[in-house]
Tab-separated table of C-alpha atoms in Angstrom:
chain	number	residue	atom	x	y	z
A	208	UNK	CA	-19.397	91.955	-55.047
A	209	UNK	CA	-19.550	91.345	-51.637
A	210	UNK	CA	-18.107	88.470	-49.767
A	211	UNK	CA	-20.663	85.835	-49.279
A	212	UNK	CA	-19.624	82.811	-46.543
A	213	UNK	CA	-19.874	79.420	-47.907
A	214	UNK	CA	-21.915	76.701	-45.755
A	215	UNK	CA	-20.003	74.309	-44.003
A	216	UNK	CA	-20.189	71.018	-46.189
A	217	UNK	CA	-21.728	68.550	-43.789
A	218	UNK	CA	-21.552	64.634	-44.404
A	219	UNK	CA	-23.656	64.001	-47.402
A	220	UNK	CA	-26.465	61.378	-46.304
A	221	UNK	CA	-28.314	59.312	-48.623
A	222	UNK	CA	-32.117	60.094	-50.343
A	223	UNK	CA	-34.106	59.074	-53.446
A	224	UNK	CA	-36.748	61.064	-55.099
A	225	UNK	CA	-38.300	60.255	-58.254
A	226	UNK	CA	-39.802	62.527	-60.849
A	227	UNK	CA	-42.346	61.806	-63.380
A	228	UNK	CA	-43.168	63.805	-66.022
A	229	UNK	CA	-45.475	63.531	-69.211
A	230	UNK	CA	-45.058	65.419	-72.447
A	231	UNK	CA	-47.063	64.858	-76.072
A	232	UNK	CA	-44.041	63.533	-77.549
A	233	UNK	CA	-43.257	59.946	-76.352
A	234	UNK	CA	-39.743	59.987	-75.914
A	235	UNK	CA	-38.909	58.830	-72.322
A	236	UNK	CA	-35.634	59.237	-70.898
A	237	UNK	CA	-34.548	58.141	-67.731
A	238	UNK	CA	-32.364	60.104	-65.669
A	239	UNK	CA	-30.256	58.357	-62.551
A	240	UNK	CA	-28.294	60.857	-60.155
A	241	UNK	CA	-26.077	60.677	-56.878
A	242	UNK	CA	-24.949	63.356	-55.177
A	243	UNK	CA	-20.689	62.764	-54.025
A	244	UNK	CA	-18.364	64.908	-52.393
A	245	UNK	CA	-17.721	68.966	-52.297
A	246	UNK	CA	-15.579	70.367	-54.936
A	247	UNK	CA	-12.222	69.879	-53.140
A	248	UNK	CA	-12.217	66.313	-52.255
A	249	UNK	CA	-9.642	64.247	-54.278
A	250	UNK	CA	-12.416	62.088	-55.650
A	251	UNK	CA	-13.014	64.309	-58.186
A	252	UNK	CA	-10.957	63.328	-59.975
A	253	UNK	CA	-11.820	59.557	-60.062
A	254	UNK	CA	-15.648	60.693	-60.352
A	255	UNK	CA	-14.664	62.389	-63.831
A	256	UNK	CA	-12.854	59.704	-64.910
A	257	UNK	CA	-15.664	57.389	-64.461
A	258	UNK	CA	-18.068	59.323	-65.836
A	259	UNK	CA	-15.993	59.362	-68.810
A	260	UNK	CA	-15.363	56.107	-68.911
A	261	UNK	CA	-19.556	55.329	-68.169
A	262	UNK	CA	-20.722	58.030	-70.497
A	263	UNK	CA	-18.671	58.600	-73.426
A	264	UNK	CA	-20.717	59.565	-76.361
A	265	UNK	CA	-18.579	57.019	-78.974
A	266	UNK	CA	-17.090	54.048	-77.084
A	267	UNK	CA	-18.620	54.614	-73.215
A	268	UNK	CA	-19.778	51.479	-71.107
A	269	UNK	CA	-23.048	52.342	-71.160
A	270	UNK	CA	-23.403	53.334	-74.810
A	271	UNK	CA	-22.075	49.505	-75.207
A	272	UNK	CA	-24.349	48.065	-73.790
A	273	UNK	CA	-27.684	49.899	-73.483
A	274	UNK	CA	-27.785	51.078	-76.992
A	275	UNK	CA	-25.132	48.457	-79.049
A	276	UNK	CA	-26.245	45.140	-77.245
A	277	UNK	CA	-29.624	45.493	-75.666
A	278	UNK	CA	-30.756	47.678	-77.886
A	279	UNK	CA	-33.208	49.538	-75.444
A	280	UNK	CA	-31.782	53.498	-75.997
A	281	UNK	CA	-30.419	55.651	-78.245
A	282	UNK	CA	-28.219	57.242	-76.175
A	283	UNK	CA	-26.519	56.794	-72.475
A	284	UNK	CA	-24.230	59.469	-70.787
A	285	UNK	CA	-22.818	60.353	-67.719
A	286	UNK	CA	-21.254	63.283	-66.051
A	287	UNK	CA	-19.778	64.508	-63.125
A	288	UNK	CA	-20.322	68.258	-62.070
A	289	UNK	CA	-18.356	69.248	-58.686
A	290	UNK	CA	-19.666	71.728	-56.698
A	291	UNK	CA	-19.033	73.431	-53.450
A	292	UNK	CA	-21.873	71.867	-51.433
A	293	UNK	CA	-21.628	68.322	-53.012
A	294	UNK	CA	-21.515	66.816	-56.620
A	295	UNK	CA	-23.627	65.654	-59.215
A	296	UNK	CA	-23.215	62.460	-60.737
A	297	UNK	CA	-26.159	61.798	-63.440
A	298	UNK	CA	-26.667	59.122	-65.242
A	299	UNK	CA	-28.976	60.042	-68.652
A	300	UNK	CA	-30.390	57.410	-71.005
A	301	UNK	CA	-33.077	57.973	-74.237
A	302	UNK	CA	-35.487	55.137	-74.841
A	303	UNK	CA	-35.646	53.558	-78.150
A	304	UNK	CA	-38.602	53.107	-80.134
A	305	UNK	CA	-41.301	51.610	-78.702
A	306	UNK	CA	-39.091	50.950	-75.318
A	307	UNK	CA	-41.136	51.752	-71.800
A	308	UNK	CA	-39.314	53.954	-69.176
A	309	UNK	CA	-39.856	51.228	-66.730
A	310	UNK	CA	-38.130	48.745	-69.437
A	311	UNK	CA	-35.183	51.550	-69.716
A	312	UNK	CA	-34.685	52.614	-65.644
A	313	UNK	CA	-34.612	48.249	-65.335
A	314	UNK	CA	-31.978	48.155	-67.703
A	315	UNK	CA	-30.229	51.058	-67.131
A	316	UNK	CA	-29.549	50.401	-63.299
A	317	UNK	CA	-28.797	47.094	-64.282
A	318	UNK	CA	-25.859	48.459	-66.437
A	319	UNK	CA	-24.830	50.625	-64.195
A	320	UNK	CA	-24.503	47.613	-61.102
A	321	UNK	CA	-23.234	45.287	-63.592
A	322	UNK	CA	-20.201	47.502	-65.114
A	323	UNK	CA	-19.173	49.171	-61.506
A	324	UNK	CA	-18.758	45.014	-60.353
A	325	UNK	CA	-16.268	44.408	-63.374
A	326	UNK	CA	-12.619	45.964	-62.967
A	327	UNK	CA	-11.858	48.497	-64.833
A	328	UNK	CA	-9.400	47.961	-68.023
A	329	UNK	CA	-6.117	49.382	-67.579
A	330	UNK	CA	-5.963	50.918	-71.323
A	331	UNK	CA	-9.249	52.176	-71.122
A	332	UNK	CA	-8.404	53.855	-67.498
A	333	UNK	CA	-5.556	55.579	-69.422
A	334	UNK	CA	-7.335	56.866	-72.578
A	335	UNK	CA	-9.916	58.591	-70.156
A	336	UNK	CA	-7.131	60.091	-68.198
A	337	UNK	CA	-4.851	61.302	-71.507
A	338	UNK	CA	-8.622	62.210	-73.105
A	339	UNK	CA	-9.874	64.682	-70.249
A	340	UNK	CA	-6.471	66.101	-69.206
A	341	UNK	CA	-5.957	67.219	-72.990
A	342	UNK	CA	-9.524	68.470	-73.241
A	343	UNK	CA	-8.612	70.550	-69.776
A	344	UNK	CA	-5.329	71.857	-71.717
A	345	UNK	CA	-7.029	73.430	-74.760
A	346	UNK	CA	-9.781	74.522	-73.028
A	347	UNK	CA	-7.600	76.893	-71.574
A	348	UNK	CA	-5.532	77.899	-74.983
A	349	UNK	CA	-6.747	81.100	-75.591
A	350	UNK	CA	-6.117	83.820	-73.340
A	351	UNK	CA	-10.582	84.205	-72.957
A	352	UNK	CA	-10.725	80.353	-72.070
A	353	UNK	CA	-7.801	80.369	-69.690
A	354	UNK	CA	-9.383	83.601	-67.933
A	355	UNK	CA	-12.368	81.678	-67.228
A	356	UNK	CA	-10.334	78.363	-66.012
A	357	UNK	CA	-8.293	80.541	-63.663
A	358	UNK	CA	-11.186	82.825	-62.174
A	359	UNK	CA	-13.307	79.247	-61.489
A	360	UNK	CA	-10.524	77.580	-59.826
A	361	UNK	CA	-9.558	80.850	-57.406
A	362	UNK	CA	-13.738	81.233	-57.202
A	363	UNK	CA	-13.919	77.681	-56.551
A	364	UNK	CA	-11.000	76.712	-54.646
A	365	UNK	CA	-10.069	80.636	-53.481
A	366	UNK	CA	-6.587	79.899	-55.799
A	367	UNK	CA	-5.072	79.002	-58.952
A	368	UNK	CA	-5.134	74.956	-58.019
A	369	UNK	CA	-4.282	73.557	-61.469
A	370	UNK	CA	-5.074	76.550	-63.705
A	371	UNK	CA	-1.485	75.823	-65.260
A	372	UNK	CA	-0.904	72.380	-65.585
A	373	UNK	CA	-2.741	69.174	-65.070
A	374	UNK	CA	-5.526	68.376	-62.414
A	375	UNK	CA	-3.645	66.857	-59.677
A	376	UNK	CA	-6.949	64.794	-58.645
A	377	UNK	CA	-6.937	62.910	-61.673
A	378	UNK	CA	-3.543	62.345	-62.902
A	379	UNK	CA	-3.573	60.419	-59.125
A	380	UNK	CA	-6.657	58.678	-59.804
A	381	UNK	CA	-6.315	54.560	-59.893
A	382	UNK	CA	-9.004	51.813	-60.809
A	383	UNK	CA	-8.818	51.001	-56.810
């Protein structure tokens, strides 16, 4: 196709919007989101560690504590999605039974401003690193998966960045 310029990435400024909507089923879930840097800042790769480290489906921080201690959800995740205007990082959390959406947004930020005070555990910093850079490795196993890595990072990054070994952004990434 044809070339298409990409937008100058600007400074990203702050902005909250909030989104209700209803459905017959009462299941509320409360979704939390920040926008972060463009694709090729080195902060990606702290942003996906935290997110694993936040969302984790078996042993992440927010799992721990919104659905294991308080009780109030189901589930908790988080994720980080680069992108070449800015990032997404969402927050996602599914009320219990019988638990409001105000109850779960209360407790929900409150997790999240409670566990980005506390320092982050050195072990824990490590499994996220070893878990995402193997996930990265045989993603791109077969010759169909490592096609796709390599045409997103030369699409993304106009070249091969880390389509052969490990993402540079977070094997530097520190709890600092």
């Amino acid at each position: 196709g044809a070339d298409v310029p990409r937008p100058v990435v600007g400074k990203q400024r702050q902005a909250a919007s909030r989104i209700e909507l209803r459905d017959k089923v009462p299941n509320p879930i409360v979704v939390v989101g920040y926008t972060g840097p463009s694709v090729e800042a080195k902060e990606n790769g702290a942003l996906t560690i935290a997110a694993d480290l936040l969302g984790d489906a078996e042993i992440g921080l927010l799992r721990g504590r919104l659905v294991n201690e308080k009780g109030v959800a189901t589930y908790a995740n988080a994720t980080w999605t680069p992108g070449l205007l800015g990032g997404r990082f969402t927050i996602e959390a599914g009320a219990a039974e019988g638990v409001s959406a105000a109850t779960l947004e209360t407790e929900l930020k409150a997790a999240i401003v409670d566990t980005v005070a506390r320092p982050i555990d050195g072990a824990d910093l490590q499994r996220a690193r070893r878990g995402l850079l193997l996930a990265a490795r045989l993603e791109r196993e077969s010759l169909k998966d490592r096609t796709e890595a390599l045409a997103y990072q030369a699409d993304m990054f106009g070249k091969v960045t880390y389509g052969f070994g490990d993402d540079p952004d977070i094997v530097a990434a520190d709890a600092a």
